[in-house]
PDB file of C-alpha atoms in Angstrom:
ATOM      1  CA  UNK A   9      32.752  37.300  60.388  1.00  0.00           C
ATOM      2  CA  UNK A  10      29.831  37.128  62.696  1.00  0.00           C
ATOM      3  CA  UNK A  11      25.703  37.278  61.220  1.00  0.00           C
ATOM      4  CA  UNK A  12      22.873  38.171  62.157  1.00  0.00           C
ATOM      5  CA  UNK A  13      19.143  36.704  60.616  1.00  0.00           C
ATOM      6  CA  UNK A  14      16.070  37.317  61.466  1.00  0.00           C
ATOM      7  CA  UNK A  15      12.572  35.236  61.400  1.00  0.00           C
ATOM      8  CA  UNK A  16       9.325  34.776  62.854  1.00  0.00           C
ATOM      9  CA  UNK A  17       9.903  31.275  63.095  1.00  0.00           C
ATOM     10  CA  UNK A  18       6.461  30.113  63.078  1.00  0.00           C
ATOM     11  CA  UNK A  19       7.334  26.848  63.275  1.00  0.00           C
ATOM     12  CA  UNK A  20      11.149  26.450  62.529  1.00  0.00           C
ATOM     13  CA  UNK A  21      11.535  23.998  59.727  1.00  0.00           C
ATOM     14  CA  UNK A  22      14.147  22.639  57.941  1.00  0.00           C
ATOM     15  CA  UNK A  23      14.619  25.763  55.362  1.00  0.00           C
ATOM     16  CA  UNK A  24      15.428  27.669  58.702  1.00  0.00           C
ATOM     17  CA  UNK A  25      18.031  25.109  59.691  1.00  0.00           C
ATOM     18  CA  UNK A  26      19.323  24.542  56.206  1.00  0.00           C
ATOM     19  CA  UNK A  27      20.154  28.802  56.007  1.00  0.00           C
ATOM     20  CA  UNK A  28      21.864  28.411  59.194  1.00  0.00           C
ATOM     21  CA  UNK A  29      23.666  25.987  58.196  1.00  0.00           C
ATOM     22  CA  UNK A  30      24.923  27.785  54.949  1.00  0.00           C
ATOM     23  CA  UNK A  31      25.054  31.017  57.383  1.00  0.00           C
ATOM     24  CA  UNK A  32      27.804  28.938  59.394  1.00  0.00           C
ATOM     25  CA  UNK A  33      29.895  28.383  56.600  1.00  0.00           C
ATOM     26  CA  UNK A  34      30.789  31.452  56.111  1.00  0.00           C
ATOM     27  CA  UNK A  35      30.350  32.873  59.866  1.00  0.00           C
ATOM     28  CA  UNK A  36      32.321  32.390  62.817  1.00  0.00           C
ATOM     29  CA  UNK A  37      28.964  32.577  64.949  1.00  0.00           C
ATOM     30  CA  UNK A  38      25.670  33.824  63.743  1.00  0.00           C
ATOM     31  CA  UNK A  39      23.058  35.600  65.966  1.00  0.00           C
ATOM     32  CA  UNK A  40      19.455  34.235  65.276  1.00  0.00           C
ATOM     33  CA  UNK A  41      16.727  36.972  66.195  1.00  0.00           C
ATOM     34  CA  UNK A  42      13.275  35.628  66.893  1.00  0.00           C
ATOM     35  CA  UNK A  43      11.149  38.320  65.449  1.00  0.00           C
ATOM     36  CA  UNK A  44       7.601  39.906  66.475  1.00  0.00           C
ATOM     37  CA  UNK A  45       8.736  38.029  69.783  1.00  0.00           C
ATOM     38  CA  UNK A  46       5.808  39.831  71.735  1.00  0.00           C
ATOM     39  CA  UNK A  47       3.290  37.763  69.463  1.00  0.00           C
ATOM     40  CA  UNK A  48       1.697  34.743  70.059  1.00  0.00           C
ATOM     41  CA  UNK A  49      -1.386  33.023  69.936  1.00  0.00           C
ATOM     42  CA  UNK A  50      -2.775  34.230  66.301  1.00  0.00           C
ATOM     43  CA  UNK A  51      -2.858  31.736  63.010  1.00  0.00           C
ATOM     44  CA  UNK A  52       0.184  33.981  61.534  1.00  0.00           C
ATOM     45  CA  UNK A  53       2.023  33.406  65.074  1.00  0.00           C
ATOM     46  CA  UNK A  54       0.946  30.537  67.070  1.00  0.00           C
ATOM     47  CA  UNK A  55       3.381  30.176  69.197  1.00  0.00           C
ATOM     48  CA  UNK A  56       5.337  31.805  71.715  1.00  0.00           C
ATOM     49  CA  UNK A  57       8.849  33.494  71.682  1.00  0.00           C
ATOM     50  CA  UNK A  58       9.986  31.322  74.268  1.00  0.00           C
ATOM     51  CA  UNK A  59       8.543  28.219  72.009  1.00  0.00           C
ATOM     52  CA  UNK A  60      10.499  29.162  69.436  1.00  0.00           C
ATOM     53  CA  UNK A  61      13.533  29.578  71.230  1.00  0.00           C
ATOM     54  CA  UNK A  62      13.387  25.926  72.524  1.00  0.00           C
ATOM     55  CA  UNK A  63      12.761  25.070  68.648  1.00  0.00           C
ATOM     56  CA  UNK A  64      15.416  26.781  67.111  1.00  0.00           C
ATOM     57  CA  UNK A  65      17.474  25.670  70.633  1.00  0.00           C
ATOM     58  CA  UNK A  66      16.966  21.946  70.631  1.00  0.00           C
ATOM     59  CA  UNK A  67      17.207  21.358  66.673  1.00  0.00           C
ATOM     60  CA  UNK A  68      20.684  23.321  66.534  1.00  0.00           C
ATOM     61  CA  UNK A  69      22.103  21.150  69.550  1.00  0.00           C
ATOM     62  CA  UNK A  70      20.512  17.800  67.966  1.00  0.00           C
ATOM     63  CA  UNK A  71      22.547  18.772  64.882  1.00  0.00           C
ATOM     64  CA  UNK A  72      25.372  19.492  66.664  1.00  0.00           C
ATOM     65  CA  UNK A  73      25.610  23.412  66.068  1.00  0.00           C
ATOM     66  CA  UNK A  74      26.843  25.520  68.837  1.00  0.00           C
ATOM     67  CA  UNK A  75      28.621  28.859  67.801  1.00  0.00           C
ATOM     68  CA  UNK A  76      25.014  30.630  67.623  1.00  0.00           C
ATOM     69  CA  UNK A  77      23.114  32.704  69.607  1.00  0.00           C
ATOM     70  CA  UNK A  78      19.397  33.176  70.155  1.00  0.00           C
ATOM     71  CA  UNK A  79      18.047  36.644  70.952  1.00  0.00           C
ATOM     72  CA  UNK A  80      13.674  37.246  71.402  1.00  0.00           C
ATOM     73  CA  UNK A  81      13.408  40.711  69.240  1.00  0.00           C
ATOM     74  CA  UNK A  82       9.380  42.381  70.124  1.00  0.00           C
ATOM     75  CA  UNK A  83       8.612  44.739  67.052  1.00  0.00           C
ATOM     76  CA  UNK A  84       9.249  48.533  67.584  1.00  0.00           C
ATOM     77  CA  UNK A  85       6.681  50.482  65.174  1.00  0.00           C
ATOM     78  CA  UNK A  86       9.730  52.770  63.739  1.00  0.00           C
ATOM     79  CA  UNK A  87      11.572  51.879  61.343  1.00  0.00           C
ATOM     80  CA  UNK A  88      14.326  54.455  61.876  1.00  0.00           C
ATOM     81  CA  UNK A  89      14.922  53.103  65.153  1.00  0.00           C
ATOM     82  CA  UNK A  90      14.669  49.068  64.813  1.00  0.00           C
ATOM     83  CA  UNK A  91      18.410  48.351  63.530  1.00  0.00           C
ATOM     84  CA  UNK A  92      19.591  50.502  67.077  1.00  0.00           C
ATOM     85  CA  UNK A  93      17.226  48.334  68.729  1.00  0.00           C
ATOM     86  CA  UNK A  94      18.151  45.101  67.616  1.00  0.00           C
ATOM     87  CA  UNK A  95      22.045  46.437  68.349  1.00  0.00           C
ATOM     88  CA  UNK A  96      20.889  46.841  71.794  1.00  0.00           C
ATOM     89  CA  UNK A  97      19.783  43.205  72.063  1.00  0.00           C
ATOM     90  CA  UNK A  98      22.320  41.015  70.346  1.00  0.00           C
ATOM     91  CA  UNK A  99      26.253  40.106  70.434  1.00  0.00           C
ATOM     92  CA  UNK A 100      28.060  42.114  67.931  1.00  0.00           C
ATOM     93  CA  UNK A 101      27.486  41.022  64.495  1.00  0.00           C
ATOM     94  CA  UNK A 102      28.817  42.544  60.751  1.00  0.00           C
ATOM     95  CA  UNK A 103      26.733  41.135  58.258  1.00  0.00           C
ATOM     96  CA  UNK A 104      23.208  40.484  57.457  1.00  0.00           C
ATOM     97  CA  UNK A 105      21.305  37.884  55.844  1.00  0.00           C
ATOM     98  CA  UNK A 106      17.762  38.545  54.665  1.00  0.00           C
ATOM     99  CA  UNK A 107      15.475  38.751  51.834  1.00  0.00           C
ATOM    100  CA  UNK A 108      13.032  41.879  53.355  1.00  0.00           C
ATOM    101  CA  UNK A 109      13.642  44.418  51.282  1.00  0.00           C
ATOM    102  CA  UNK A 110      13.006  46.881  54.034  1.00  0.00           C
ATOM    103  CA  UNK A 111      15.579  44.713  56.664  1.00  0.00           C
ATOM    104  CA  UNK A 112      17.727  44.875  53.612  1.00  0.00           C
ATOM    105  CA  UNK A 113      17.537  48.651  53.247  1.00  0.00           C
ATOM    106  CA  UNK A 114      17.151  49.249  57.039  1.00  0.00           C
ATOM    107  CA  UNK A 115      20.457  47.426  57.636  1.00  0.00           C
ATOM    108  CA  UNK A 116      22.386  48.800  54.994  1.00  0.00           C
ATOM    109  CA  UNK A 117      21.929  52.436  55.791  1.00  0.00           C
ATOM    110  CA  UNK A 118      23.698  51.632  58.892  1.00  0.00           C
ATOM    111  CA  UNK A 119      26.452  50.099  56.489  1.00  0.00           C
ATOM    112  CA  UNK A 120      26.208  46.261  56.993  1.00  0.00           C
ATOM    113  CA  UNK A 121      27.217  44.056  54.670  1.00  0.00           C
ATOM    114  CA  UNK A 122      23.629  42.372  53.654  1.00  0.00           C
ATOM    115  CA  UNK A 123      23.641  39.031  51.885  1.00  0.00           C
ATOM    116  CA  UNK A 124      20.410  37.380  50.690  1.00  0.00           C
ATOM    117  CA  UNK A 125      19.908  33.861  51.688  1.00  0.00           C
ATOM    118  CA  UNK A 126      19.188  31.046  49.602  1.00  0.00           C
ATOM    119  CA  UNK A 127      15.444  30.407  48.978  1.00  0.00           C
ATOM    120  CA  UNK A 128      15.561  26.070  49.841  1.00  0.00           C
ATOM    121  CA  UNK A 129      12.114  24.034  48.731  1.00  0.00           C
ATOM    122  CA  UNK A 130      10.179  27.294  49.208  1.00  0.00           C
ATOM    123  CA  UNK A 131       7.057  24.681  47.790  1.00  0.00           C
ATOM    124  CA  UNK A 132       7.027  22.876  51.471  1.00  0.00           C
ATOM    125  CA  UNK A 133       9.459  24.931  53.515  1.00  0.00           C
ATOM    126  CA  UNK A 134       7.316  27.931  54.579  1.00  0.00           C
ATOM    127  CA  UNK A 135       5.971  28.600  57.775  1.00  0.00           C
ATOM    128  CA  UNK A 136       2.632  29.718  56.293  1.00  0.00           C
ATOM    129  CA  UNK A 137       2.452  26.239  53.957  1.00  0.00           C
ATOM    130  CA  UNK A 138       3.383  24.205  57.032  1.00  0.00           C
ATOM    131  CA  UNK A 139       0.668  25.858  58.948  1.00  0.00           C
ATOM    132  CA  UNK A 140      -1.741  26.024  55.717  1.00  0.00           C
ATOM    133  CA  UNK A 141      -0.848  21.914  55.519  1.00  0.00           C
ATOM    134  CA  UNK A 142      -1.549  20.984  59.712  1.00  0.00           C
ATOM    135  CA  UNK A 143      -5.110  23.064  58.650  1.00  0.00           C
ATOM    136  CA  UNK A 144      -5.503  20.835  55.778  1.00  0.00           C
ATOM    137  CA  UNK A 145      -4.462  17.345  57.486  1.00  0.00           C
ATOM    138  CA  UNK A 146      -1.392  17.440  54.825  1.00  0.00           C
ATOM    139  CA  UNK A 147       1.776  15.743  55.828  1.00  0.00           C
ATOM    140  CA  UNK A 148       3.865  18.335  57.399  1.00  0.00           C
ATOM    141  CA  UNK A 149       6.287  16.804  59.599  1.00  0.00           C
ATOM    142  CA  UNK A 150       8.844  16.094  56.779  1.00  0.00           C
ATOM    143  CA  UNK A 151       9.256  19.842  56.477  1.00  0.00           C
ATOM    144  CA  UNK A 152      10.385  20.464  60.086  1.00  0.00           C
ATOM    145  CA  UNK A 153      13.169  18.630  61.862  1.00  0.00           C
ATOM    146  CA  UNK A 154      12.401  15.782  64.127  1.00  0.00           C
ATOM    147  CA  UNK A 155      12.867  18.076  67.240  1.00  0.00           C
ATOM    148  CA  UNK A 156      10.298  20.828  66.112  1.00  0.00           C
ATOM    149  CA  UNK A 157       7.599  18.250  65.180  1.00  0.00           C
ATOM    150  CA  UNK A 158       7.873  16.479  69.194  1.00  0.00           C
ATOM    151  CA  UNK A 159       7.940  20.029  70.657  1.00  0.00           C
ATOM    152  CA  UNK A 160       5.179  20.645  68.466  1.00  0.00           C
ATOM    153  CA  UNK A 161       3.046  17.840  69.753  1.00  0.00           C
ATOM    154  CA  UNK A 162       3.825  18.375  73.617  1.00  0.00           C
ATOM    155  CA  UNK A 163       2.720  22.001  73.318  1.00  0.00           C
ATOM    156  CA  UNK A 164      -0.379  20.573  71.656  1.00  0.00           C
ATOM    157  CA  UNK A 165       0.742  22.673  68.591  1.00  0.00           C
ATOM    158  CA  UNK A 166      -1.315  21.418  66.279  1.00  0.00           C
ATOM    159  CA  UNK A 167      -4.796  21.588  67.988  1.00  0.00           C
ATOM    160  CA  UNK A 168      -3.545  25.147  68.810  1.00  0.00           C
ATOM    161  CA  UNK A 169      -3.125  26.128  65.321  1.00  0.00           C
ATOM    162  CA  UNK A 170      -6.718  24.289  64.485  1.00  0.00           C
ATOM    163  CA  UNK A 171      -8.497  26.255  67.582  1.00  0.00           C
ATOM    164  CA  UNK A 172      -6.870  29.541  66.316  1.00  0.00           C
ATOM    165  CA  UNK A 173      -8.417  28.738  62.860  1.00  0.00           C
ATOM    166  CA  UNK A 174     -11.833  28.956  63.940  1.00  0.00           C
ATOM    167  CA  UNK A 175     -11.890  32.421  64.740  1.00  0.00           C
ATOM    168  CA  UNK A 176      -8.923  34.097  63.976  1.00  0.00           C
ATOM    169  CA  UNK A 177      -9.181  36.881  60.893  1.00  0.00           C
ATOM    170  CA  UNK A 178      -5.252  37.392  60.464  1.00  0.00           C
ATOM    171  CA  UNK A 179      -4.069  35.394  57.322  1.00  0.00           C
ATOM    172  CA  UNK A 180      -1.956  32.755  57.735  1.00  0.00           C
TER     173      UNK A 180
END
């Protein structure tokens, strides 16, 4: 079979790359969508779809995972229409993993088979704790792999997150 998931990614952390790695057990090849792709530069999305691609890119060659592909997804404001549009982007794919109840329901009124995923050390592994912790000066870089955390700090990541917590109103 052949999967499809979707995230924001914001950062991708070790819950990510453990779900892939369950994803792959059961998948000849999954297709990993990097969601809201057109947004960047907010305390909910700090960084970049091409950031996230070189993330999710670098971590799943560092672990040696290579029947994937990565596919930027921008938001379409109609619900209706996003499963056509994310058909339009990606590799053929059959089944879905998610826990959105609407990308649940969205999906499987176009008959996918949808699968939830496996919630892993939700406590650490969550984009909004591991930004919630770099705002805090909490240890964070056990939740993301070694490859996130050194992209992280060449992008200047962390001060970018800190900056965007000064004045940004959107929740984390």
């Amino acid at each position: 079979m052949k999967a499809f998931i979707i995230g924001r990614f914001q950062p991708f952390h070790n819950g990510h790359l453990a779900i892939i790695k369950h994803i792959l057990e059961h998948n000849e090849y999954v297709v990993i969508g990097i969601g809201s792709a057109q947004l960047s530069h907010t305390l909910m999305n700090p960084f970049t779809a091409g950031e996230r691609y070189l993330m999710i890119l670098n971590t799943l060659e560092n672990s040696g995972i290579s029947n994937y592909y990565i596919v930027p997804i921008e938001d379409v404001n109609s619900n209706p229409m996003w499963v056509a549009h994310v058909e339009s982007l990606t590799p053929p794919f059959h089944r879905v993993y998610t826990n959105n109840p609407l990308v649940r329901r969205l999906f499987y009124e176009k008959q996918y088979e949808v699968l939830s995923m496996p919630m892993m050390n939700r406590a650490s592994w969550s984009g909004t704790k591991i930004r919630q912790k770099i705002l805090n000066g909490g240890n964070w870089k056990s939740d993301v792999p070694d490859t996130v955390y050194n992209i992280m700090n060449d992008l200047d990541g962390i001060n970018r997150i800190k900056d965007l917590s000064k004045d940004d109103e959107d929740p984390i």
